[in-house]
Amino acid sequence: MDPDVTAYLESWTREFSARADRIRNLIGSKHWLSDGNHKEEILREFLKRYLPRNIDVTRGFVRSTVDDIEISGELDVLLADFTRGPPLLREAGMTICAPMSVCGYIEVKSDFNATTIKDALVHLVEAQCVIDTQSSTAPVWRSAFFFNATGSDSSDGYIRTLETGITNSLLRFRENCAISDLEIQAKFPNCISVIGKFVAFLNGENGSIRIRYFDTREQSAAFALIDLFGAISTRKLQPQVNHFEDFASVVQVPAPIISTVAID
């Protein structure tokens, strides 16, 4: 049997899906909170196996330490490098850290739809507002992961849902008048992934959110996480080699579909 990098990367998605289904197979819809917590832990466990040892994979909050205290909402997956500063609290599976320690965070959702996208984006941008009060120039990787998608199983359908969720999140920010359009553009997450469906990379530029959508299906989780691993590897004073990028370079990736959502 010859090595098969494509099959290896696709196995990441199959692992996530198989483990996520076990709770629902046994208890159905009796307790959605436990089901959601289980999915978050699946992703945290996976990341602990692959991220460098100096990266703490946990859940918790980011709290500024300056006079005007800012506190994020709870982050489902919080990635912190405590070589940059100790945790403010770390016990019983919960971490509270200062902005300088944060190198990434992920919002985990069970179902992908316009409402959950909006909620995830608002949560992620608000957390970045806290981080930016004291963070260094090092970029902070941020993303939303969805385990299931309902409705039309087509790229056009998923892109429309993405655009609607992004538009609704922008409306929410404008209603609150909490941050400017320029700040929103800079604080949007790096990517959105629906496991087993697609990965979309987001970039704020020229007064809009640019979407690069890839119909990667079984490779979706792998490409999102390889992007994370690359971001983490470049943060060190002596950047590490991200060997998974070599794997990704030999896999056939469909051409991206480009879409934009205006911020103003």
Short mmCIF file of N, CA and C in Angstrom, two decimals, residues 43-193:
data_model
loop_
_atom_site.label_atom_id
_atom_site.label_comp_id
_atom_site.label_asym_id
_atom_site.label_seq_id
_atom_site.Cartn_x
_atom_site.Cartn_y
_atom_site.Cartn_z
N LEU A 43 -12.39 18.91 19.78
CA LEU A 43 -11.45 19.78 19.08
C LEU A 43 -10.25 20.13 19.96
N ARG A 44 -10.49 20.39 21.25
CA ARG A 44 -9.37 20.69 22.15
C ARG A 44 -8.42 19.51 22.25
N GLU A 45 -8.95 18.30 22.39
CA GLU A 45 -8.11 17.11 22.48
C GLU A 45 -7.26 16.93 21.22
N PHE A 46 -7.87 17.16 20.07
CA PHE A 46 -7.14 17.01 18.82
C PHE A 46 -5.98 18.00 18.76
N LEU A 47 -6.24 19.26 19.09
CA LEU A 47 -5.20 20.28 19.02
C LEU A 47 -4.07 20.02 19.99
N LYS A 48 -4.37 19.45 21.14
CA LYS A 48 -3.32 19.14 22.11
C LYS A 48 -2.32 18.14 21.54
N ARG A 49 -2.76 17.29 20.63
CA ARG A 49 -1.88 16.29 20.05
C ARG A 49 -0.91 16.88 19.03
N TYR A 50 -1.26 18.02 18.43
CA TYR A 50 -0.48 18.53 17.31
C TYR A 50 0.21 19.87 17.55
N LEU A 51 -0.29 20.67 18.47
CA LEU A 51 0.32 21.97 18.71
C LEU A 51 1.58 21.83 19.56
N PRO A 52 2.52 22.78 19.44
CA PRO A 52 3.74 22.73 20.26
C PRO A 52 3.42 22.72 21.75
N ARG A 53 4.31 22.18 22.54
CA ARG A 53 4.05 22.01 23.97
C ARG A 53 3.92 23.33 24.72
N ASN A 54 4.47 24.40 24.15
CA ASN A 54 4.35 25.69 24.84
C ASN A 54 2.97 26.33 24.67
N ILE A 55 2.12 25.73 23.83
CA ILE A 55 0.78 26.26 23.62
C ILE A 55 -0.21 25.51 24.51
N ASP A 56 -0.85 26.24 25.37
CA ASP A 56 -1.86 25.67 26.26
C ASP A 56 -3.21 25.69 25.55
N VAL A 57 -3.85 24.52 25.48
CA VAL A 57 -5.15 24.39 24.81
C VAL A 57 -6.21 24.22 25.88
N THR A 58 -7.10 25.19 26.01
CA THR A 58 -8.05 25.17 27.11
C THR A 58 -9.32 25.91 26.68
N ARG A 59 -10.14 26.26 27.63
CA ARG A 59 -11.28 27.15 27.39
C ARG A 59 -11.22 28.22 28.47
N GLY A 60 -11.87 29.33 28.22
CA GLY A 60 -11.82 30.36 29.26
C GLY A 60 -12.04 31.76 28.73
N PHE A 61 -11.42 32.73 29.40
CA PHE A 61 -11.67 34.14 29.15
C PHE A 61 -10.35 34.88 28.97
N VAL A 62 -10.45 36.01 28.28
CA VAL A 62 -9.34 36.94 28.18
C VAL A 62 -9.72 38.19 28.97
N ARG A 63 -8.82 38.62 29.85
CA ARG A 63 -9.09 39.78 30.71
C ARG A 63 -7.94 40.77 30.60
N SER A 64 -8.27 42.00 30.28
CA SER A 64 -7.21 43.02 30.25
C SER A 64 -6.74 43.31 31.66
N THR A 65 -5.54 43.84 31.77
CA THR A 65 -4.98 44.14 33.09
C THR A 65 -4.72 45.62 33.28
N VAL A 66 -5.24 46.43 32.37
CA VAL A 66 -5.09 47.89 32.48
C VAL A 66 -6.24 48.45 33.31
N ASP A 67 -6.25 49.77 33.48
CA ASP A 67 -7.25 50.40 34.35
C ASP A 67 -8.68 50.15 33.89
N ASP A 68 -8.92 50.33 32.59
CA ASP A 68 -10.27 50.09 32.06
C ASP A 68 -10.40 48.61 31.74
N ILE A 69 -10.93 47.85 32.68
CA ILE A 69 -10.96 46.40 32.57
C ILE A 69 -11.92 45.97 31.46
N GLU A 70 -11.44 45.12 30.59
CA GLU A 70 -12.24 44.52 29.52
C GLU A 70 -12.16 43.01 29.67
N ILE A 71 -13.28 42.33 29.52
CA ILE A 71 -13.33 40.87 29.67
C ILE A 71 -14.10 40.28 28.49
N SER A 72 -13.54 39.27 27.86
CA SER A 72 -14.21 38.62 26.74
C SER A 72 -15.32 37.71 27.26
N GLY A 73 -16.16 37.25 26.34
CA GLY A 73 -17.04 36.15 26.67
C GLY A 73 -16.23 34.87 26.77
N GLU A 74 -16.85 33.79 27.22
CA GLU A 74 -16.12 32.53 27.33
C GLU A 74 -15.78 32.02 25.93
N LEU A 75 -14.52 31.62 25.75
CA LEU A 75 -14.03 31.12 24.48
C LEU A 75 -13.95 29.60 24.53
N ASP A 76 -14.56 28.94 23.56
CA ASP A 76 -14.66 27.48 23.57
C ASP A 76 -13.30 26.81 23.48
N VAL A 77 -12.44 27.33 22.63
CA VAL A 77 -11.06 26.84 22.51
C VAL A 77 -10.16 28.06 22.60
N LEU A 78 -9.36 28.10 23.65
CA LEU A 78 -8.45 29.23 23.89
C LEU A 78 -7.03 28.70 23.81
N LEU A 79 -6.22 29.30 22.95
CA LEU A 79 -4.83 28.90 22.76
C LEU A 79 -3.93 29.98 23.34
N ALA A 80 -3.15 29.63 24.33
CA ALA A 80 -2.34 30.62 25.04
C ALA A 80 -0.90 30.16 25.14
N ASP A 81 0.01 31.11 25.01
CA ASP A 81 1.44 30.85 25.17
C ASP A 81 1.88 31.53 26.46
N PHE A 82 2.04 30.75 27.52
CA PHE A 82 2.35 31.32 28.82
C PHE A 82 3.83 31.59 29.01
N THR A 83 4.64 31.41 27.95
CA THR A 83 6.00 31.92 28.00
C THR A 83 6.00 33.44 27.84
N ARG A 84 4.86 34.00 27.40
CA ARG A 84 4.72 35.44 27.22
C ARG A 84 4.10 36.11 28.44
N GLY A 85 3.75 35.34 29.43
CA GLY A 85 3.14 35.88 30.64
C GLY A 85 2.30 34.80 31.30
N PRO A 86 2.28 34.72 32.62
CA PRO A 86 1.56 33.65 33.31
C PRO A 86 0.05 33.82 33.22
N PRO A 87 -0.68 32.72 33.38
CA PRO A 87 -2.15 32.84 33.42
C PRO A 87 -2.59 33.60 34.66
N LEU A 88 -3.70 34.30 34.53
CA LEU A 88 -4.27 34.98 35.69
C LEU A 88 -5.00 33.99 36.58
N LEU A 89 -5.56 32.95 35.97
CA LEU A 89 -6.20 31.86 36.70
C LEU A 89 -6.14 30.63 35.80
N ARG A 90 -5.90 29.48 36.43
CA ARG A 90 -5.82 28.23 35.66
C ARG A 90 -6.17 27.07 36.60
N GLU A 91 -7.45 26.71 36.61
CA GLU A 91 -7.88 25.62 37.48
C GLU A 91 -9.21 25.05 37.01
N ALA A 92 -9.42 23.78 37.34
CA ALA A 92 -10.68 23.07 37.04
C ALA A 92 -11.05 23.18 35.56
N GLY A 93 -10.03 23.12 34.68
CA GLY A 93 -10.30 23.15 33.25
C GLY A 93 -10.63 24.52 32.68
N MET A 94 -10.49 25.56 33.49
CA MET A 94 -10.81 26.92 33.08
C MET A 94 -9.57 27.79 33.19
N THR A 95 -9.36 28.63 32.18
CA THR A 95 -8.21 29.54 32.17
C THR A 95 -8.68 30.97 31.94
N ILE A 96 -8.09 31.89 32.67
CA ILE A 96 -8.26 33.32 32.41
C ILE A 96 -6.87 33.87 32.17
N CYS A 97 -6.67 34.52 31.04
CA CYS A 97 -5.33 35.00 30.72
C CYS A 97 -5.37 36.43 30.22
N ALA A 98 -4.21 37.07 30.22
CA ALA A 98 -4.08 38.42 29.70
C ALA A 98 -3.96 38.39 28.18
N PRO A 99 -4.30 39.49 27.51
CA PRO A 99 -4.25 39.52 26.05
C PRO A 99 -2.91 39.12 25.45
N MET A 100 -1.81 39.48 26.10
CA MET A 100 -0.49 39.20 25.53
C MET A 100 -0.22 37.71 25.38
N SER A 101 -0.90 36.87 26.16
CA SER A 101 -0.66 35.43 26.12
C SER A 101 -1.43 34.73 25.01
N VAL A 102 -2.42 35.38 24.44
CA VAL A 102 -3.33 34.71 23.50
C VAL A 102 -2.67 34.60 22.12
N CYS A 103 -2.70 33.40 21.55
CA CYS A 103 -2.21 33.24 20.18
C CYS A 103 -3.30 32.71 19.25
N GLY A 104 -4.47 32.34 19.81
CA GLY A 104 -5.56 31.90 18.96
C GLY A 104 -6.78 31.54 19.79
N TYR A 105 -7.94 31.49 19.14
CA TYR A 105 -9.15 31.04 19.80
C TYR A 105 -10.17 30.64 18.75
N ILE A 106 -11.07 29.74 19.14
CA ILE A 106 -12.04 29.16 18.22
C ILE A 106 -13.41 29.12 18.87
N GLU A 107 -14.41 29.52 18.13
CA GLU A 107 -15.81 29.37 18.53
C GLU A 107 -16.33 28.08 17.90
N VAL A 108 -16.89 27.20 18.69
CA VAL A 108 -17.37 25.90 18.21
C VAL A 108 -18.89 25.89 18.24
N LYS A 109 -19.50 25.53 17.12
CA LYS A 109 -20.95 25.45 17.02
C LYS A 109 -21.34 24.10 16.45
N SER A 110 -22.49 23.59 16.88
CA SER A 110 -22.98 22.34 16.32
C SER A 110 -23.49 22.52 14.91
N ASP A 111 -24.35 23.51 14.68
CA ASP A 111 -25.04 23.65 13.41
C ASP A 111 -24.68 24.95 12.70
N PHE A 112 -24.51 24.85 11.39
CA PHE A 112 -24.16 25.99 10.54
C PHE A 112 -25.42 26.58 9.92
N ASN A 113 -25.74 27.80 10.28
CA ASN A 113 -26.83 28.54 9.65
C ASN A 113 -26.55 30.03 9.85
N ALA A 114 -27.37 30.87 9.23
CA ALA A 114 -27.11 32.30 9.27
C ALA A 114 -27.08 32.85 10.70
N THR A 115 -27.94 32.33 11.57
CA THR A 115 -28.00 32.82 12.95
C THR A 115 -26.75 32.42 13.73
N THR A 116 -26.32 31.16 13.61
CA THR A 116 -25.14 30.73 14.36
C THR A 116 -23.87 31.39 13.82
N ILE A 117 -23.83 31.68 12.52
CA ILE A 117 -22.68 32.41 11.97
C ILE A 117 -22.62 33.81 12.59
N LYS A 118 -23.77 34.49 12.58
CA LYS A 118 -23.81 35.84 13.16
C LYS A 118 -23.35 35.82 14.61
N ASP A 119 -23.89 34.89 15.40
CA ASP A 119 -23.53 34.81 16.81
C ASP A 119 -22.03 34.55 16.99
N ALA A 120 -21.49 33.63 16.19
CA ALA A 120 -20.06 33.30 16.29
C ALA A 120 -19.19 34.49 15.93
N LEU A 121 -19.54 35.19 14.85
CA LEU A 121 -18.74 36.33 14.41
C LEU A 121 -18.76 37.45 15.43
N VAL A 122 -19.92 37.74 15.98
CA VAL A 122 -20.02 38.79 17.01
C VAL A 122 -19.15 38.42 18.21
N HIS A 123 -19.22 37.18 18.64
CA HIS A 123 -18.44 36.72 19.79
C HIS A 123 -16.94 36.83 19.51
N LEU A 124 -16.52 36.42 18.32
CA LEU A 124 -15.10 36.44 17.97
C LEU A 124 -14.57 37.87 17.87
N VAL A 125 -15.32 38.75 17.23
CA VAL A 125 -14.87 40.14 17.08
C VAL A 125 -14.83 40.83 18.44
N GLU A 126 -15.82 40.59 19.29
CA GLU A 126 -15.81 41.20 20.62
C GLU A 126 -14.62 40.72 21.44
N ALA A 127 -14.25 39.43 21.29
CA ALA A 127 -13.07 38.93 22.00
C ALA A 127 -11.80 39.61 21.48
N GLN A 128 -11.75 39.83 20.17
CA GLN A 128 -10.56 40.48 19.61
C GLN A 128 -10.44 41.92 20.08
N CYS A 129 -11.56 42.57 20.34
CA CYS A 129 -11.53 43.93 20.88
C CYS A 129 -10.81 43.94 22.24
N VAL A 130 -11.07 42.93 23.06
CA VAL A 130 -10.40 42.83 24.35
C VAL A 130 -8.91 42.56 24.16
N ILE A 131 -8.59 41.63 23.26
CA ILE A 131 -7.19 41.27 23.03
C ILE A 131 -6.40 42.46 22.52
N ASP A 132 -7.00 43.27 21.66
CA ASP A 132 -6.29 44.40 21.06
C ASP A 132 -6.02 45.53 22.04
N THR A 133 -6.60 45.46 23.24
CA THR A 133 -6.29 46.51 24.23
C THR A 133 -4.86 46.44 24.70
N GLN A 134 -4.25 45.24 24.63
CA GLN A 134 -2.89 45.09 25.15
C GLN A 134 -2.03 44.14 24.33
N SER A 135 -2.52 43.64 23.23
CA SER A 135 -1.77 42.61 22.52
C SER A 135 -0.54 43.19 21.84
N SER A 136 0.39 42.30 21.50
CA SER A 136 1.58 42.68 20.76
C SER A 136 1.24 42.75 19.28
N THR A 137 2.25 42.96 18.45
CA THR A 137 2.03 43.00 17.01
C THR A 137 1.83 41.61 16.42
N ALA A 138 2.08 40.56 17.19
CA ALA A 138 1.92 39.20 16.68
C ALA A 138 0.44 38.95 16.38
N PRO A 139 0.11 38.42 15.19
CA PRO A 139 -1.30 38.18 14.86
C PRO A 139 -1.90 37.07 15.72
N VAL A 140 -3.18 37.17 15.98
CA VAL A 140 -3.92 36.18 16.75
C VAL A 140 -4.87 35.46 15.80
N TRP A 141 -4.70 34.14 15.66
CA TRP A 141 -5.54 33.35 14.75
C TRP A 141 -6.88 33.10 15.41
N ARG A 142 -7.98 33.27 14.65
CA ARG A 142 -9.32 33.09 15.21
C ARG A 142 -10.24 32.51 14.15
N SER A 143 -11.15 31.66 14.61
CA SER A 143 -11.96 30.92 13.66
C SER A 143 -13.26 30.44 14.31
N ALA A 144 -14.20 30.06 13.45
CA ALA A 144 -15.42 29.39 13.89
C ALA A 144 -15.49 28.03 13.22
N PHE A 145 -15.74 26.99 14.02
CA PHE A 145 -15.87 25.62 13.52
C PHE A 145 -17.30 25.15 13.72
N PHE A 146 -17.88 24.59 12.68
CA PHE A 146 -19.23 24.05 12.74
C PHE A 146 -19.16 22.56 12.42
N PHE A 147 -19.92 21.77 13.17
CA PHE A 147 -19.88 20.32 12.98
C PHE A 147 -20.92 19.82 12.00
N ASN A 148 -22.02 20.55 11.82
CA ASN A 148 -23.10 20.09 10.93
C ASN A 148 -23.60 21.25 10.09
N ALA A 149 -24.14 20.91 8.92
CA ALA A 149 -24.76 21.91 8.06
C ALA A 149 -26.11 21.38 7.60
N THR A 150 -27.10 22.25 7.64
CA THR A 150 -28.43 21.87 7.18
C THR A 150 -28.79 22.65 5.93
N GLY A 151 -29.86 22.28 5.27
CA GLY A 151 -30.28 22.99 4.08
C GLY A 151 -29.58 22.48 2.84
N SER A 152 -29.48 23.35 1.84
CA SER A 152 -28.93 22.98 0.54
C SER A 152 -27.46 22.59 0.65
N ASP A 153 -27.12 21.39 0.17
CA ASP A 153 -25.74 20.92 0.21
C ASP A 153 -25.04 21.33 -1.08
N SER A 154 -24.85 22.64 -1.25
CA SER A 154 -24.20 23.15 -2.46
C SER A 154 -23.35 24.35 -2.09
N SER A 155 -22.33 24.61 -2.89
CA SER A 155 -21.48 25.76 -2.63
C SER A 155 -22.27 27.06 -2.67
N ASP A 156 -23.16 27.19 -3.64
CA ASP A 156 -23.97 28.41 -3.74
C ASP A 156 -24.79 28.63 -2.47
N GLY A 157 -25.38 27.54 -1.97
CA GLY A 157 -26.18 27.65 -0.75
C GLY A 157 -25.35 28.02 0.45
N TYR A 158 -24.17 27.40 0.59
CA TYR A 158 -23.32 27.71 1.73
C TYR A 158 -22.80 29.14 1.66
N ILE A 159 -22.44 29.60 0.47
CA ILE A 159 -21.94 30.96 0.33
C ILE A 159 -23.03 31.97 0.67
N ARG A 160 -24.25 31.73 0.22
CA ARG A 160 -25.36 32.64 0.55
C ARG A 160 -25.58 32.69 2.06
N THR A 161 -25.49 31.54 2.71
CA THR A 161 -25.65 31.50 4.17
C THR A 161 -24.52 32.27 4.85
N LEU A 162 -23.30 32.10 4.36
CA LEU A 162 -22.16 32.85 4.90
C LEU A 162 -22.39 34.35 4.76
N GLU A 163 -22.78 34.77 3.56
CA GLU A 163 -23.00 36.20 3.30
C GLU A 163 -24.09 36.76 4.20
N THR A 164 -25.16 36.00 4.40
CA THR A 164 -26.24 36.46 5.27
C THR A 164 -25.77 36.59 6.71
N GLY A 165 -25.05 35.58 7.19
CA GLY A 165 -24.54 35.63 8.56
C GLY A 165 -23.58 36.78 8.78
N ILE A 166 -22.70 37.02 7.80
CA ILE A 166 -21.76 38.14 7.90
C ILE A 166 -22.51 39.46 7.89
N THR A 167 -23.46 39.60 6.98
CA THR A 167 -24.25 40.84 6.90
C THR A 167 -24.98 41.11 8.22
N ASN A 168 -25.58 40.08 8.79
CA ASN A 168 -26.31 40.26 10.05
C ASN A 168 -25.38 40.63 11.20
N SER A 169 -24.17 40.09 11.19
CA SER A 169 -23.22 40.47 12.25
C SER A 169 -22.81 41.93 12.10
N LEU A 170 -22.64 42.39 10.86
CA LEU A 170 -22.29 43.79 10.63
C LEU A 170 -23.41 44.72 11.07
N LEU A 171 -24.66 44.32 10.82
CA LEU A 171 -25.81 45.09 11.29
C LEU A 171 -25.81 45.19 12.81
N ARG A 172 -25.47 44.09 13.46
CA ARG A 172 -25.42 44.07 14.93
C ARG A 172 -24.38 45.08 15.44
N PHE A 173 -23.21 45.12 14.80
CA PHE A 173 -22.18 46.06 15.24
C PHE A 173 -22.62 47.50 15.01
N ARG A 174 -23.26 47.77 13.88
CA ARG A 174 -23.70 49.12 13.61
C ARG A 174 -24.79 49.57 14.58
N GLU A 175 -25.67 48.64 14.97
CA GLU A 175 -26.71 48.98 15.94
C GLU A 175 -26.09 49.36 17.29
N ASN A 176 -25.05 48.64 17.68
CA ASN A 176 -24.41 48.92 18.97
C ASN A 176 -23.46 50.09 18.91
N CYS A 177 -22.98 50.43 17.70
CA CYS A 177 -22.03 51.54 17.52
C CYS A 177 -20.82 51.40 18.44
N ALA A 178 -20.42 50.15 18.70
CA ALA A 178 -19.32 49.91 19.63
C ALA A 178 -17.96 50.09 18.98
N ILE A 179 -17.83 49.71 17.71
CA ILE A 179 -16.55 49.82 17.02
C ILE A 179 -16.78 50.33 15.61
N SER A 180 -15.74 50.92 15.05
CA SER A 180 -15.84 51.51 13.72
C SER A 180 -15.77 50.43 12.64
N ASP A 181 -16.15 50.84 11.42
CA ASP A 181 -16.07 49.91 10.29
C ASP A 181 -14.64 49.44 10.06
N LEU A 182 -13.68 50.33 10.23
CA LEU A 182 -12.27 49.97 10.04
C LEU A 182 -11.83 48.93 11.07
N GLU A 183 -12.29 49.10 12.30
CA GLU A 183 -11.95 48.13 13.34
C GLU A 183 -12.59 46.77 13.06
N ILE A 184 -13.84 46.78 12.61
CA ILE A 184 -14.51 45.52 12.26
C ILE A 184 -13.71 44.78 11.19
N GLN A 185 -13.29 45.53 10.18
CA GLN A 185 -12.53 44.94 9.08
C GLN A 185 -11.26 44.26 9.59
N ALA A 186 -10.61 44.85 10.58
CA ALA A 186 -9.36 44.31 11.09
C ALA A 186 -9.55 43.16 12.07
N LYS A 187 -10.73 43.06 12.66
CA LYS A 187 -10.94 42.10 13.74
C LYS A 187 -11.71 40.85 13.32
N PHE A 188 -12.13 40.76 12.07
CA PHE A 188 -12.87 39.58 11.63
C PHE A 188 -12.00 38.33 11.71
N PRO A 189 -12.62 37.16 11.91
CA PRO A 189 -11.84 35.92 12.05
C PRO A 189 -11.12 35.54 10.76
N ASN A 190 -10.13 34.67 10.90
CA ASN A 190 -9.35 34.21 9.75
C ASN A 190 -10.13 33.25 8.86
N CYS A 191 -10.90 32.36 9.48
CA CYS A 191 -11.59 31.39 8.65
C CYS A 191 -12.83 30.84 9.34
N ILE A 192 -13.70 30.27 8.51
CA ILE A 192 -14.88 29.56 8.97
C ILE A 192 -14.86 28.19 8.30
N SER A 193 -15.07 27.15 9.07
CA SER A 193 -15.05 25.80 8.51
C SER A 193 -16.26 25.02 8.97
#
